[in-house]
PDB file of C-alpha atoms and ligand atoms in Angstrom:
ATOM      1  CA  MET R 832       0.000   0.000   0.000  1.00 41.00           C
ATOM      2  CA  LEU R 833       1.064   3.533  -0.704  1.00 47.00           C
ATOM      3  CA  ASP R 834       0.245   6.736   1.138  1.00 49.00           C
ATOM      4  CA  SER R 835      -2.972   8.235  -0.033  1.00 62.00           C
ATOM      5  CA  GLY R 836      -2.558  11.548  -1.766  1.00 66.00           C
ATOM      6  CA  LYS R 837       0.487  10.389  -3.682  1.00 76.00           C
ATOM      7  CA  ILE R 838       0.243  10.324  -7.446  1.00 82.00           C
ATOM      8  CA  VAL R 839       1.458   7.068  -8.935  1.00 85.00           C
ATOM      9  CA  ARG R 840       1.448   5.612 -12.402  1.00 88.00           C
ATOM     10  CA  ALA R 841      -0.114   2.162 -12.380  1.00 88.00           C
ATOM     11  CA  ARG R 842      -1.256  -0.409 -14.879  1.00 86.00           C
ATOM     12  CA  LEU R 843      -4.082  -2.891 -14.752  1.00 83.00           C
ATOM     13  CA  LYS R 844      -3.600  -6.537 -14.018  1.00 77.00           C
ATOM     14  CA  GLY R 845      -4.711  -8.428 -17.106  1.00 70.00           C
ATOM     15  CA  LYS R 846      -7.593 -10.372 -15.633  1.00 65.00           C
ATOM     16  CA  LEU R 847      -9.285  -7.242 -14.282  1.00 62.00           C
ATOM     17  CA  ARG R 848     -10.247  -6.367 -17.800  1.00 56.00           C
ATOM     18  CA  LEU R 849     -12.961  -9.004 -17.720  1.00 52.00           C
ATOM     19  CA  GLU R 850     -16.008  -7.546 -16.018  1.00 56.00           C
ATOM     20  CA  GLU R 851     -19.736  -8.081 -15.882  1.00 59.00           C
ATOM     21  CA  LEU R 852     -20.480  -4.851 -17.790  1.00 65.00           C
ATOM     22  CA  LYS R 853     -18.922  -4.198 -21.137  1.00 78.00           C
ATOM     23  CA  LEU R 854     -16.753  -1.247 -20.285  1.00 80.00           C
ATOM     24  CA  THR R 855     -14.455   0.828 -22.434  1.00 79.00           C
ATOM     25  CA  ASN R 856     -12.584   1.934 -19.283  1.00 81.00           C
ATOM     26  CA  PRO R 857     -12.269  -0.658 -16.528  1.00 82.00           C
ATOM     27  CA  VAL R 858     -10.951   1.899 -14.017  1.00 87.00           C
ATOM     28  CA  SER R 859     -12.580   5.272 -13.547  1.00 89.00           C
ATOM     29  CA  VAL R 860     -12.190   8.530 -11.690  1.00 90.00           C
ATOM     30  CA  GLY R 861     -13.363   7.894  -8.116  1.00 92.00           C
ATOM     31  CA  ASP R 862     -12.563   4.185  -8.030  1.00 92.00           C
ATOM     32  CA  ARG R 863     -10.971   2.737  -4.915  1.00 92.00           C
ATOM     33  CA  VAL R 864      -8.297   0.249  -5.851  1.00 92.00           C
ATOM     34  CA  THR R 865      -5.752  -2.049  -4.255  1.00 90.00           C
ATOM     35  CA  ILE R 866      -2.285  -1.683  -5.697  1.00 90.00           C
ATOM     36  CA  GLY R 867       0.948  -3.559  -5.316  1.00 89.00           C
ATOM     37  CA  ASN R 868       4.262  -4.143  -7.026  1.00 86.00           C
ATOM     38  CA  SER R 869       4.379  -6.251 -10.125  1.00 82.00           C
ATOM     39  CA  ASP R 870       6.015  -9.669  -9.790  1.00 77.00           C
ATOM     40  CA  ASP R 871       8.384  -9.190 -12.718  1.00 75.00           C
ATOM     41  CA  ASP R 872       9.507  -5.579 -12.341  1.00 76.00           C
ATOM     42  CA  GLU R 873       9.177  -2.544 -10.116  1.00 77.00           C
ATOM     43  CA  SER R 874       6.041  -1.176 -11.749  1.00 86.00           C
ATOM     44  CA  ILE R 875       2.809  -0.717  -9.828  1.00 89.00           C
ATOM     45  CA  VAL R 876      -0.172  -2.871 -10.652  1.00 90.00           C
ATOM     46  CA  ILE R 877      -3.847  -2.431  -9.793  1.00 91.00           C
ATOM     47  CA  HIS R 878      -4.863  -5.764  -8.275  1.00 87.00           C
ATOM     48  CA  GLU R 879      -8.437  -5.074  -7.395  1.00 88.00           C
ATOM     49  CA  ILE R 880     -11.167  -2.501  -7.887  1.00 90.00           C
ATOM     50  CA  GLU R 881     -13.502  -2.171  -4.922  1.00 92.00           C
ATOM     51  CA  GLU R 882     -17.193  -2.539  -5.597  1.00 92.00           C
ATOM     52  CA  ARG R 883     -18.588   0.844  -6.639  1.00 92.00           C
ATOM     53  CA  LYS R 884     -21.340   2.339  -4.490  1.00 92.00           C
ATOM     54  CA  ASN R 885     -22.619   4.190  -7.568  1.00 93.00           C
ATOM     55  CA  LYS R 886     -21.363   5.251 -10.958  1.00 91.00           C
ATOM     56  CA  ILE R 887     -22.177   7.673 -13.713  1.00 90.00           C
ATOM     57  CA  ILE R 888     -22.098   5.762 -16.963  1.00 87.00           C
ATOM     58  CA  ARG R 889     -22.725   6.604 -20.555  1.00 84.00           C
ATOM     59  CA  GLN R 890     -23.064   4.513 -23.636  1.00 78.00           C
ATOM     60  CA  SER R 891     -19.976   4.456 -25.787  1.00 74.00           C
ATOM     61  CA  PRO R 892     -20.721   6.521 -28.901  1.00 72.00           C
ATOM     62  CA  ARG R 893     -18.755   4.138 -31.094  1.00 74.00           C
ATOM     63  CA  LYS R 894     -19.487   0.733 -29.599  1.00 71.00           C
ATOM     64  CA  LYS R 895     -23.181   0.702 -28.758  1.00 72.00           C
ATOM     65  CA  ARG R 896     -23.181  -2.187 -26.310  1.00 78.00           C
ATOM     66  CA  PHE R 897     -20.272  -0.790 -24.382  1.00 82.00           C
ATOM     67  CA  TYR R 898     -20.347   1.636 -21.478  1.00 84.00           C
ATOM     68  CA  HIS R 899     -17.933   4.258 -20.306  1.00 84.00           C
ATOM     69  CA  ILE R 900     -17.715   5.050 -16.606  1.00 88.00           C
ATOM     70  CA  ILE R 901     -17.543   8.812 -16.152  1.00 88.00           C
ATOM     71  CA  ALA R 902     -17.103   8.768 -12.367  1.00 92.00           C
ATOM     72  CA  ALA R 903     -17.600   6.355  -9.462  1.00 94.00           C
ATOM     73  CA  ASN R 904     -18.257   6.377  -5.703  1.00 96.00           C
ATOM     74  CA  ILE R 905     -19.846   9.794  -5.681  1.00 97.00           C
ATOM     75  CA  ASP R 906     -21.072  11.019  -2.296  1.00 97.00           C
ATOM     76  CA  GLN R 907     -23.079  13.969  -3.524  1.00 98.00           C
ATOM     77  CA  ALA R 908     -23.662  16.352  -6.394  1.00 97.00           C
ATOM     78  CA  PHE R 909     -23.997  20.118  -6.735  1.00 97.00           C
ATOM     79  CA  ILE R 910     -25.926  21.773  -9.531  1.00 97.00           C
ATOM     80  CA  ILE R 911     -24.641  25.297 -10.036  1.00 97.00           C
ATOM     81  CA  ALA R 912     -27.457  27.571 -11.193  1.00 98.00           C
ATOM     82  CA  SER R 913     -28.191  31.276 -11.353  1.00 98.00           C
ATOM     83  CA  ILE R 914     -31.344  33.379 -11.411  1.00 98.00           C
ATOM     84  CA  THR R 915     -29.688  35.866 -13.765  1.00 97.00           C
ATOM     85  CA  MET R 916     -26.784  36.422 -16.186  1.00 96.00           C
ATOM     86  CA  PRO R 917     -27.539  33.801 -17.468  1.00 96.00           C
ATOM     87  CA  LYS R 918     -30.814  32.642 -15.962  1.00 97.00           C
ATOM     88  CA  THR R 919     -30.819  28.877 -15.506  1.00 97.00           C
ATOM     89  CA  LYS R 920     -33.984  27.318 -16.857  1.00 97.00           C
ATOM     90  CA  VAL R 921     -36.010  25.339 -14.321  1.00 98.00           C
ATOM     91  CA  GLY R 922     -36.200  22.622 -16.983  1.00 97.00           C
ATOM     92  CA  PHE R 923     -32.425  22.327 -16.837  1.00 96.00           C
ATOM     93  CA  ILE R 924     -32.533  21.916 -13.058  1.00 97.00           C
ATOM     94  CA  SER R 925     -35.258  19.258 -13.331  1.00 98.00           C
ATOM     95  CA  ARG R 926     -33.380  17.356 -16.020  1.00 96.00           C
ATOM     96  CA  VAL R 927     -30.162  17.190 -14.021  1.00 96.00           C
ATOM     97  CA  LEU R 928     -32.078  16.250 -10.880  1.00 97.00           C
ATOM     98  CA  ILE R 929     -33.768  13.390 -12.763  1.00 97.00           C
ATOM     99  CA  ALA R 930     -30.391  12.158 -14.022  1.00 94.00           C
ATOM    100  CA  LEU R 931     -28.935  12.288 -10.513  1.00 95.00           C
ATOM    101  CA  GLU R 932     -31.972  10.463  -9.094  1.00 96.00           C
ATOM    102  CA  TYR R 933     -31.303   7.800 -11.712  1.00 93.00           C
ATOM    103  CA  TYR R 934     -27.719   7.459 -10.500  1.00 92.00           C
ATOM    104  CA  ASP R 935     -28.926   7.592  -6.872  1.00 93.00           C
ATOM    105  CA  ILE R 936     -26.781  10.593  -5.959  1.00 95.00           C
ATOM    106  CA  SER R 937     -28.087  13.159  -3.457  1.00 95.00           C
ATOM    107  CA  THR R 938     -28.005  16.687  -4.782  1.00 97.00           C
ATOM    108  CA  THR R 939     -27.751  20.298  -3.631  1.00 98.00           C
ATOM    109  CA  VAL R 940     -28.760  23.155  -5.909  1.00 98.00           C
ATOM    110  CA  VAL R 941     -26.361  26.100  -5.541  1.00 98.00           C
ATOM    111  CA  PHE R 942     -27.591  29.501  -6.700  1.00 98.00           C
ATOM    112  CA  ASN R 943     -24.503  31.491  -7.637  1.00 98.00           C
ATOM    113  CA  LYS R 944     -24.163  35.203  -8.523  1.00 98.00           C
ATOM    114  CA  VAL R 945     -26.346  36.255  -5.561  1.00 98.00           C
ATOM    115  CA  ASP R 946     -24.518  39.604  -5.671  1.00 98.00           C
ATOM    116  CA  LEU R 947     -26.485  40.361  -8.840  1.00 98.00           C
ATOM    117  CA  TYR R 948     -29.969  39.500  -7.558  1.00 98.00           C
ATOM    118  CA  GLN R 949     -32.419  42.411  -7.363  1.00 98.00           C
ATOM    119  CA  LYS R 950     -36.002  42.336  -6.106  1.00 98.00           C
ATOM    120  CA  LYS R 951     -37.337  40.339  -9.056  1.00 98.00           C
ATOM    121  CA  GLU R 952     -34.573  37.730  -8.850  1.00 98.00           C
ATOM    122  CA  ALA R 953     -34.939  37.495  -5.068  1.00 98.00           C
ATOM    123  CA  ALA R 954     -38.642  36.701  -5.476  1.00 98.00           C
ATOM    124  CA  MET R 955     -37.962  33.951  -7.988  1.00 98.00           C
ATOM    125  CA  LEU R 956     -35.169  32.575  -5.819  1.00 98.00           C
ATOM    126  CA  ALA R 957     -37.519  32.412  -2.823  1.00 98.00           C
ATOM    127  CA  TRP R 958     -40.194  30.270  -4.483  1.00 97.00           C
ATOM    128  CA  LEU R 959     -37.726  28.093  -6.338  1.00 98.00           C
ATOM    129  CA  ARG R 960     -35.791  27.335  -3.164  1.00 98.00           C
ATOM    130  CA  GLU R 961     -38.956  26.610  -1.256  1.00 98.00           C
ATOM    131  CA  ASP R 962     -40.211  24.207  -3.917  1.00 98.00           C
ATOM    132  CA  LEU R 963     -36.855  22.413  -4.163  1.00 98.00           C
ATOM    133  CA  GLU R 964     -36.517  22.063  -0.402  1.00 98.00           C
ATOM    134  CA  THR R 965     -40.087  20.791  -0.065  1.00 98.00           C
ATOM    135  CA  ILE R 966     -39.177  18.025  -2.513  1.00 98.00           C
ATOM    136  CA  GLY R 967     -36.123  17.239  -0.381  1.00 98.00           C
ATOM    137  CA  TYR R 968     -33.243  18.921  -2.197  1.00 98.00           C
ATOM    138  CA  LYS R 969     -30.830  21.122  -0.311  1.00 98.00           C
ATOM    139  CA  THR R 970     -30.150  24.610  -1.679  1.00 98.00           C
ATOM    140  CA  MET R 971     -27.302  27.051  -1.086  1.00 98.00           C
ATOM    141  CA  LEU R 972     -26.450  30.603  -2.089  1.00 98.00           C
ATOM    142  CA  THR R 973     -23.037  31.731  -3.292  1.00 98.00           C
ATOM    143  CA  SER R 974     -21.257  34.564  -4.984  1.00 98.00           C
ATOM    144  CA  ALA R 975     -17.984  33.604  -6.566  1.00 96.00           C
ATOM    145  CA  SER R 976     -17.385  37.355  -6.979  1.00 95.00           C
ATOM    146  CA  ASN R 977     -17.668  38.554  -3.389  1.00 96.00           C
ATOM    147  CA  GLY R 978     -17.046  35.234  -1.628  1.00 96.00           C
ATOM    148  CA  GLU R 979     -20.477  34.890  -0.051  1.00 97.00           C
ATOM    149  CA  GLY R 980     -21.343  31.279   0.815  1.00 98.00           C
ATOM    150  CA  ILE R 981     -17.966  29.864  -0.237  1.00 97.00           C
ATOM    151  CA  VAL R 982     -16.999  28.779   3.296  1.00 96.00           C
ATOM    152  CA  GLU R 983     -20.367  27.019   3.663  1.00 97.00           C
ATOM    153  CA  LEU R 984     -19.936  25.269   0.304  1.00 98.00           C
ATOM    154  CA  GLU R 985     -16.424  24.221   1.292  1.00 96.00           C
ATOM    155  CA  LYS R 986     -17.813  22.727   4.521  1.00 97.00           C
ATOM    156  CA  GLU R 987     -20.480  20.786   2.645  1.00 98.00           C
ATOM    157  CA  MET R 988     -17.883  19.337   0.289  1.00 98.00           C
ATOM    158  CA  LYS R 989     -15.271  18.509   2.903  1.00 97.00           C
ATOM    159  CA  ASP R 990     -13.989  14.910   2.932  1.00 97.00           C
ATOM    160  CA  LYS R 991     -16.488  13.830   0.279  1.00 97.00           C
ATOM    161  CA  ILE R 992     -16.374  12.969  -3.394  1.00 96.00           C
ATOM    162  CA  ASN R 993     -18.401  15.749  -4.971  1.00 97.00           C
ATOM    163  CA  VAL R 994     -19.653  16.087  -8.493  1.00 95.00           C
ATOM    164  CA  VAL R 995     -20.305  19.568  -9.844  1.00 95.00           C
ATOM    165  CA  THR R 996     -22.370  20.376 -12.884  1.00 94.00           C
ATOM    166  CA  GLY R 997     -24.106  23.411 -14.320  1.00 94.00           C
ATOM    167  CA  PRO R 998     -24.937  25.216 -17.532  1.00 93.00           C
ATOM    168  CA  SER R 999     -22.267  27.323 -19.200  1.00 91.00           C
ATOM    169  CA  GLY R1000     -21.728  30.786 -17.754  1.00 95.00           C
ATOM    170  CA  VAL R1001     -23.199  30.325 -14.244  1.00 96.00           C
ATOM    171  CA  GLY R1002     -19.747  30.623 -12.698  1.00 95.00           C
ATOM    172  CA  LYS R1003     -18.830  26.991 -12.092  1.00 94.00           C
ATOM    173  CA  SER R1004     -15.155  27.478 -12.978  1.00 92.00           C
ATOM    174  CA  THR R1005     -14.919  30.661 -10.905  1.00 95.00           C
ATOM    175  CA  LEU R1006     -16.443  28.799  -7.938  1.00 95.00           C
ATOM    176  CA  LEU R1007     -14.078  25.849  -8.332  1.00 93.00           C
ATOM    177  CA  ASN R1008     -11.146  28.242  -8.455  1.00 92.00           C
ATOM    178  CA  GLN R1009     -12.379  29.826  -5.204  1.00 93.00           C
ATOM    179  CA  LEU R1010     -12.515  26.387  -3.591  1.00 92.00           C
ATOM    180  CA  ASN R1011      -9.039  25.540  -4.844  1.00 88.00           C
ATOM    181  CA  PRO R1012      -7.025  28.487  -6.141  1.00 80.00           C
ATOM    182  CA  ALA R1013      -4.343  26.087  -7.383  1.00 80.00           C
ATOM    183  CA  LEU R1014      -6.759  24.823 -10.029  1.00 77.00           C
ATOM    184  CA  GLU R1015      -6.553  27.971 -12.141  1.00 76.00           C
ATOM    185  CA  LEU R1016      -9.422  26.880 -14.376  1.00 74.00           C
ATOM    186  CA  ARG R1017     -10.078  29.236 -17.219  1.00 74.00           C
ATOM    187  CA  THR R1018     -13.195  31.310 -16.669  1.00 74.00           C
ATOM    188  CA  GLY R1019     -15.511  33.167 -18.987  1.00 68.00           C
ATOM    189  CA  ASP R1020     -14.258  30.880 -21.701  1.00 52.00           C
ATOM    190  CA  VAL R1021     -16.593  29.399 -24.264  1.00 48.00           C
ATOM    191  CA  SER R1022     -14.093  27.737 -26.575  1.00 45.00           C
ATOM    192  CA  SER R1023     -14.400  24.311 -24.965  1.00 46.00           C
ATOM    193  CA  TYR R1024     -18.124  24.224 -25.646  1.00 46.00           C
ATOM    194  CA  ASN R1025     -19.791  23.127 -28.839  1.00 43.00           C
ATOM    195  CA  GLU R1026     -22.776  24.851 -30.438  1.00 43.00           C
ATOM    196  CA  LYS R1027     -25.259  23.271 -28.048  1.00 47.00           C
ATOM    197  CA  GLY R1028     -23.334  24.713 -25.123  1.00 47.00           C
ATOM    198  CA  GLN R1029     -22.003  21.331 -24.048  1.00 46.00           C
ATOM    199  CA  HIS R1030     -18.440  20.472 -23.274  1.00 45.00           C
ATOM    200  CA  THR R1031     -16.879  18.667 -26.195  1.00 44.00           C
ATOM    201  CA  THR R1032     -14.804  16.390 -23.998  1.00 50.00           C
ATOM    202  CA  PRO R1033     -16.527  13.493 -22.245  1.00 54.00           C
ATOM    203  CA  PHE R1034     -13.712  13.004 -19.759  1.00 63.00           C
ATOM    204  CA  SER R1035     -14.135  13.993 -16.165  1.00 72.00           C
ATOM    205  CA  ARG R1036     -11.372  15.153 -13.893  1.00 79.00           C
ATOM    206  CA  MET R1037     -11.075  14.810 -10.168  1.00 87.00           C
ATOM    207  CA  HIS R1038      -9.502  17.640  -8.198  1.00 89.00           C
ATOM    208  CA  LYS R1039      -8.362  17.533  -4.602  1.00 90.00           C
ATOM    209  CA  LEU R1040      -9.823  20.147  -2.270  1.00 94.00           C
ATOM    210  CA  PRO R1041      -7.279  21.823   0.042  1.00 93.00           C
ATOM    211  CA  LYS R1042      -9.484  21.274   3.126  1.00 91.00           C
ATOM    212  CA  GLY R1043     -10.134  17.594   2.276  1.00 93.00           C
ATOM    213  CA  GLY R1044     -12.311  15.818  -0.234  1.00 94.00           C
ATOM    214  CA  PHE R1045     -12.492  15.868  -3.987  1.00 94.00           C
ATOM    215  CA  VAL R1046     -14.473  17.567  -6.670  1.00 94.00           C
ATOM    216  CA  ILE R1047     -15.245  16.089 -10.046  1.00 92.00           C
ATOM    217  CA  ASP R1048     -16.161  18.398 -12.886  1.00 84.00           C
ATOM    218  CA  THR R1049     -18.465  16.252 -14.976  1.00 79.00           C
ATOM    219  CA  PRO R1050     -19.857  17.582 -18.197  1.00 71.00           C
ATOM    220  CA  GLY R1051     -22.903  15.828 -19.531  1.00 76.00           C
ATOM    221  CA  ILE R1052     -24.505  14.198 -16.455  1.00 83.00           C
ATOM    222  CA  LYS R1053     -27.907  15.305 -17.721  1.00 84.00           C
ATOM    223  CA  GLU R1054     -27.573  13.641 -21.130  1.00 83.00           C
ATOM    224  CA  TYR R1055     -26.075  10.402 -19.807  1.00 81.00           C
ATOM    225  CA  GLY R1056     -28.769  10.021 -17.151  1.00 83.00           C
ATOM    226  CA  LEU R1057     -31.761  10.805 -19.342  1.00 88.00           C
ATOM    227  CA  ALA R1058     -30.533   8.467 -22.072  1.00 84.00           C
ATOM    228  CA  ASN R1059     -31.103   5.573 -19.662  1.00 85.00           C
ATOM    229  CA  ILE R1060     -34.635   6.509 -18.606  1.00 91.00           C
ATOM    230  CA  ASP R1061     -37.817   5.205 -20.160  1.00 92.00           C
ATOM    231  CA  ALA R1062     -40.663   7.733 -20.589  1.00 95.00           C
ATOM    232  CA  TYR R1063     -43.090   5.373 -18.829  1.00 95.00           C
ATOM    233  CA  GLU R1064     -41.071   5.339 -15.640  1.00 95.00           C
ATOM    234  CA  LEU R1065     -40.186   9.037 -15.533  1.00 97.00           C
ATOM    235  CA  SER R1066     -42.360   9.851 -12.494  1.00 98.00           C
ATOM    236  CA  PHE R1067     -40.243   7.411 -10.514  1.00 97.00           C
ATOM    237  CA  TYR R1068     -37.415   9.987 -10.688  1.00 97.00           C
ATOM    238  CA  PHE R1069     -39.567  12.815  -9.300  1.00 98.00           C
ATOM    239  CA  PRO R1070     -39.320  12.289  -5.517  1.00 98.00           C
ATOM    240  CA  GLU R1071     -42.571  14.210  -4.955  1.00 98.00           C
ATOM    241  CA  MET R1072     -44.443  11.910  -7.380  1.00 98.00           C
ATOM    242  CA  LYS R1073     -42.838   8.588  -6.534  1.00 97.00           C
ATOM    243  CA  PRO R1074     -44.798   7.887  -3.303  1.00 97.00           C
ATOM    244  CA  LEU R1075     -48.095   8.682  -5.070  1.00 98.00           C
ATOM    245  CA  ILE R1076     -47.701   6.388  -8.057  1.00 97.00           C
ATOM    246  CA  ASN R1077     -49.315   3.397  -6.339  1.00 97.00           C
ATOM    247  CA  GLU R1078     -52.324   5.501  -5.400  1.00 98.00           C
ATOM    248  CA  CYS R1079     -53.325   6.226  -8.994  1.00 98.00           C
ATOM    249  CA  GLN R1080     -56.340   4.239 -10.181  1.00 98.00           C
ATOM    250  CA  PHE R1081     -54.463   2.668 -13.076  1.00 97.00           C
ATOM    251  CA  ASN R1082     -51.249   0.891 -12.259  1.00 94.00           C
ATOM    252  CA  ASN R1083     -49.736   2.089 -15.532  1.00 94.00           C
ATOM    253  CA  CYS R1084     -50.975   5.676 -15.013  1.00 97.00           C
ATOM    254  CA  GLN R1085     -48.843   8.230 -16.858  1.00 97.00           C
ATOM    255  CA  HIS R1086     -50.368  11.119 -14.885  1.00 98.00           C
ATOM    256  CA  VAL R1087     -51.397  12.938 -18.063  1.00 98.00           C
ATOM    257  CA  ASN R1088     -55.198  12.711 -18.328  1.00 96.00           C
ATOM    258  CA  GLU R1089     -56.161   9.444 -16.655  1.00 98.00           C
ATOM    259  CA  PRO R1090     -59.057   9.510 -14.161  1.00 98.00           C
ATOM    260  CA  LYS R1091     -58.349   9.284 -10.422  1.00 98.00           C
ATOM    261  CA  CYS R1092     -54.680  10.157 -10.797  1.00 98.00           C
ATOM    262  CA  ALA R1093     -53.011  10.788  -7.431  1.00 98.00           C
ATOM    263  CA  VAL R1094     -50.262  12.911  -9.009  1.00 98.00           C
ATOM    264  CA  ARG R1095     -52.731  15.290 -10.641  1.00 98.00           C
ATOM    265  CA  ALA R1096     -54.759  15.401  -7.422  1.00 98.00           C
ATOM    266  CA  ALA R1097     -51.573  16.496  -5.606  1.00 98.00           C
ATOM    267  CA  LEU R1098     -50.976  19.077  -8.333  1.00 98.00           C
ATOM    268  CA  SER R1099     -54.425  20.604  -7.934  1.00 98.00           C
ATOM    269  CA  ASN R1100     -54.138  20.889  -4.163  1.00 97.00           C
ATOM    270  CA  GLY R1101     -50.703  22.509  -4.457  1.00 97.00           C
ATOM    271  CA  GLU R1102     -48.589  19.649  -3.101  1.00 97.00           C
ATOM    272  CA  ILE R1103     -46.773  19.322  -6.402  1.00 98.00           C
ATOM    273  CA  ALA R1104     -45.314  22.502  -7.891  1.00 98.00           C
ATOM    274  CA  GLU R1105     -46.744  23.455 -11.278  1.00 98.00           C
ATOM    275  CA  TRP R1106     -43.343  23.972 -12.877  1.00 98.00           C
ATOM    276  CA  ARG R1107     -42.284  20.500 -11.816  1.00 98.00           C
ATOM    277  CA  TYR R1108     -45.398  18.941 -13.326  1.00 98.00           C
ATOM    278  CA  ARG R1109     -44.892  20.961 -16.539  1.00 98.00           C
ATOM    279  CA  ASN R1110     -41.288  19.755 -16.662  1.00 98.00           C
ATOM    280  CA  TYR R1111     -42.552  16.198 -16.179  1.00 98.00           C
ATOM    281  CA  LEU R1112     -44.897  16.452 -19.184  1.00 98.00           C
ATOM    282  CA  LEU R1113     -42.286  18.099 -21.379  1.00 97.00           C
ATOM    283  CA  ILE R1114     -39.465  15.696 -20.570  1.00 97.00           C
ATOM    284  CA  ARG R1115     -41.845  12.740 -20.924  1.00 96.00           C
ATOM    285  CA  GLU R1116     -42.750  13.886 -24.460  1.00 95.00           C
ATOM    286  CA  GLU R1117     -39.074  14.226 -25.322  1.00 94.00           C
ATOM    287  CA  LEU R1118     -38.271  10.768 -24.009  1.00 94.00           C
ATOM    288  CA  LEU R1119     -41.186   9.268 -25.932  1.00 93.00           C
ATOM    289  CA  ILE R1120     -39.823  10.703 -29.176  1.00 88.00           C
ATOM    290  CA  GLU R1121     -36.151  10.013 -28.438  1.00 76.00           C
ATOM    291  CA  ASN R1122     -36.772   6.396 -27.523  1.00 63.00           C
ATOM    292  CA  LYS R1123     -38.777   5.778 -30.669  1.00 57.00           C
ATOM    293  CA  PRO R1124     -36.644   7.031 -33.541  1.00 55.00           C
ATOM    294  CA  TYR R1125     -38.942   5.252 -36.043  1.00 57.00           C
ATOM    295  CA  LEU R1126     -41.919   7.514 -35.243  1.00 49.00           C
TER     296      LEU R1126
HETATM  297  P1  GDP L2268     -18.768  28.600 -16.140  1.00 67.69           P
HETATM  298  O1  GDP L2268     -19.045  28.578 -17.615  1.00 67.69           O
HETATM  299  O2  GDP L2268     -19.955  28.151 -15.350  1.00 67.69           O
HETATM  300  O3  GDP L2268     -17.527  27.903 -15.743  1.00 67.69           O
HETATM  301  O4  GDP L2268     -18.644  30.154 -15.769  1.00 67.69           O
HETATM  302  P2  GDP L2268     -17.352  31.028 -15.425  1.00 67.69           P
HETATM  303  O5  GDP L2268     -16.783  30.621 -14.116  1.00 67.69           O
HETATM  304  O6  GDP L2268     -16.449  31.045 -16.605  1.00 67.69           O
HETATM  305  O7  GDP L2268     -18.053  32.458 -15.211  1.00 67.69           O
HETATM  306  C1  GDP L2268     -18.756  33.120 -16.228  1.00 67.69           C
HETATM  307  C2  GDP L2268     -18.736  34.616 -15.942  1.00 67.69           C
HETATM  308  O8  GDP L2268     -19.494  34.908 -14.757  1.00 67.69           O
HETATM  309  C3  GDP L2268     -17.337  35.157 -15.685  1.00 67.69           C
HETATM  310  O9  GDP L2268     -17.244  36.419 -16.313  1.00 67.69           O
HETATM  311  C4  GDP L2268     -17.263  35.284 -14.171  1.00 67.69           C
HETATM  312  O10 GDP L2268     -16.390  36.296 -13.764  1.00 67.69           O
HETATM  313  C5  GDP L2268     -18.700  35.614 -13.812  1.00 67.69           C
HETATM  314  N1  GDP L2268     -19.074  35.167 -12.461  1.00 67.69           N
HETATM  315  C6  GDP L2268     -18.865  33.963 -11.911  1.00 67.69           C
HETATM  316  N2  GDP L2268     -19.382  33.905 -10.675  1.00 67.69           N
HETATM  317  C7  GDP L2268     -19.955  35.102 -10.429  1.00 67.69           C
HETATM  318  C8  GDP L2268     -20.675  35.662  -9.310  1.00 67.69           C
HETATM  319  O11 GDP L2268     -20.912  35.025  -8.285  1.00 67.69           O
HETATM  320  N3  GDP L2268     -21.131  36.936  -9.455  1.00 67.69           N
HETATM  321  C9  GDP L2268     -20.914  37.670 -10.576  1.00 67.69           C
HETATM  322  N4  GDP L2268     -21.393  38.922 -10.613  1.00 67.69           N
HETATM  323  N5  GDP L2268     -20.244  37.188 -11.646  1.00 67.69           N
HETATM  324  C10 GDP L2268     -19.767  35.927 -11.561  1.00 67.69           C
HETATM  325 ZN1   ZN L2269     -51.362   9.066 -12.075  1.00 67.69          ZN
END
C-alpha cells in the first residue's frame, strides 16, 4: 500500500479487464483500488477494484453495447445555477435532478451570482428554493465574486467525493477556483463548448480540495442520465411523485389525463409545484420521441 494523496502511475492486471459490464474503461475517476508491485519488475499494478457504491455511466458513442464510466463512488452532487446572467432554466434543473436520481446521488442546488440578484430575482429565488426544499433537495447561495457562501460550500464538500455540474456561464469554474485556487481553471471561456453549449470532452477530472475531499467536474450528467430513462417510468425519478404512483387508479398511469390520478390530485391541491409537473410532461414527451426514432 502507498500513502494516499500520492500520485502514482499504475497499470491494470490483465484479468481485471474481464467484467460483468462491457466497459471501455475498466478503471474510472473515483474508483478505490488495491495496488501492489508487479512480480516481474518494479512497476505498480492495480490488483483489485472495490465494488462501486454508484457510478455515472454513458453509452460508448462508437461501440453501442459498451459503457464508459464517467465517475464512481460519488457522495453527492452540486448543480450550479443562477437566477440571472444567465438565468438557468427550471427545466435544466429538473433534467439534471432526474439524471442524478437515476444514478442515486443526493443533490444540492447552488444559486450562484447572488450579488447580482435584485427584487425580481430574489422573489424567484424564494419560491424556487422553497419548492426544491419541499421536494427534499438542499439549496445554497453563493457569490464567486464577493465570496459569499464559499466557506459554507467548502464545509459541505469537505472529505467527500463531490460532483459539480451546471450550464455554461453560471460561474462553475470561478467557484471551483475559489474552492481551490491552485486549479486555475479558465473562466468566462466558451471555446471548450460546442454549439449546443455542451463540453466537447466526455472526460471527467477529479480535483483535490485543500481542506479535504475531492471535486469532479463532470460535463454531460444530464444527457447520460436521461438516455437511460424510459418515458413510462419518468415519475419514478420525481421524488414528490414517486410515493403517489401506487395511489393512482391505473397501475400504468402516466399522470397525463387518466381519471383518479393521485399525481394530478396532488398538483391541484398545491402539493406538487406546477413547474415541476410541466417539466414532467415536457421531458416525458421528449423521451417518448427520443426512444422511438422510427416515429
Ligand atoms: P462557467 O461557464 O460556469 O464555468 O462560468 P465562469 O466561471 O467562466 O463564469 C462566467 C462569468 O461569470 C465570468 O465572467 C465570471 O467572472 C462571472 N461570475 C462567476 N461567478 C460570479 C458571481 O458570483 N457573481 C458575478 N457577478 N459574476 C460571476
Ligand atoms: Zn397518475
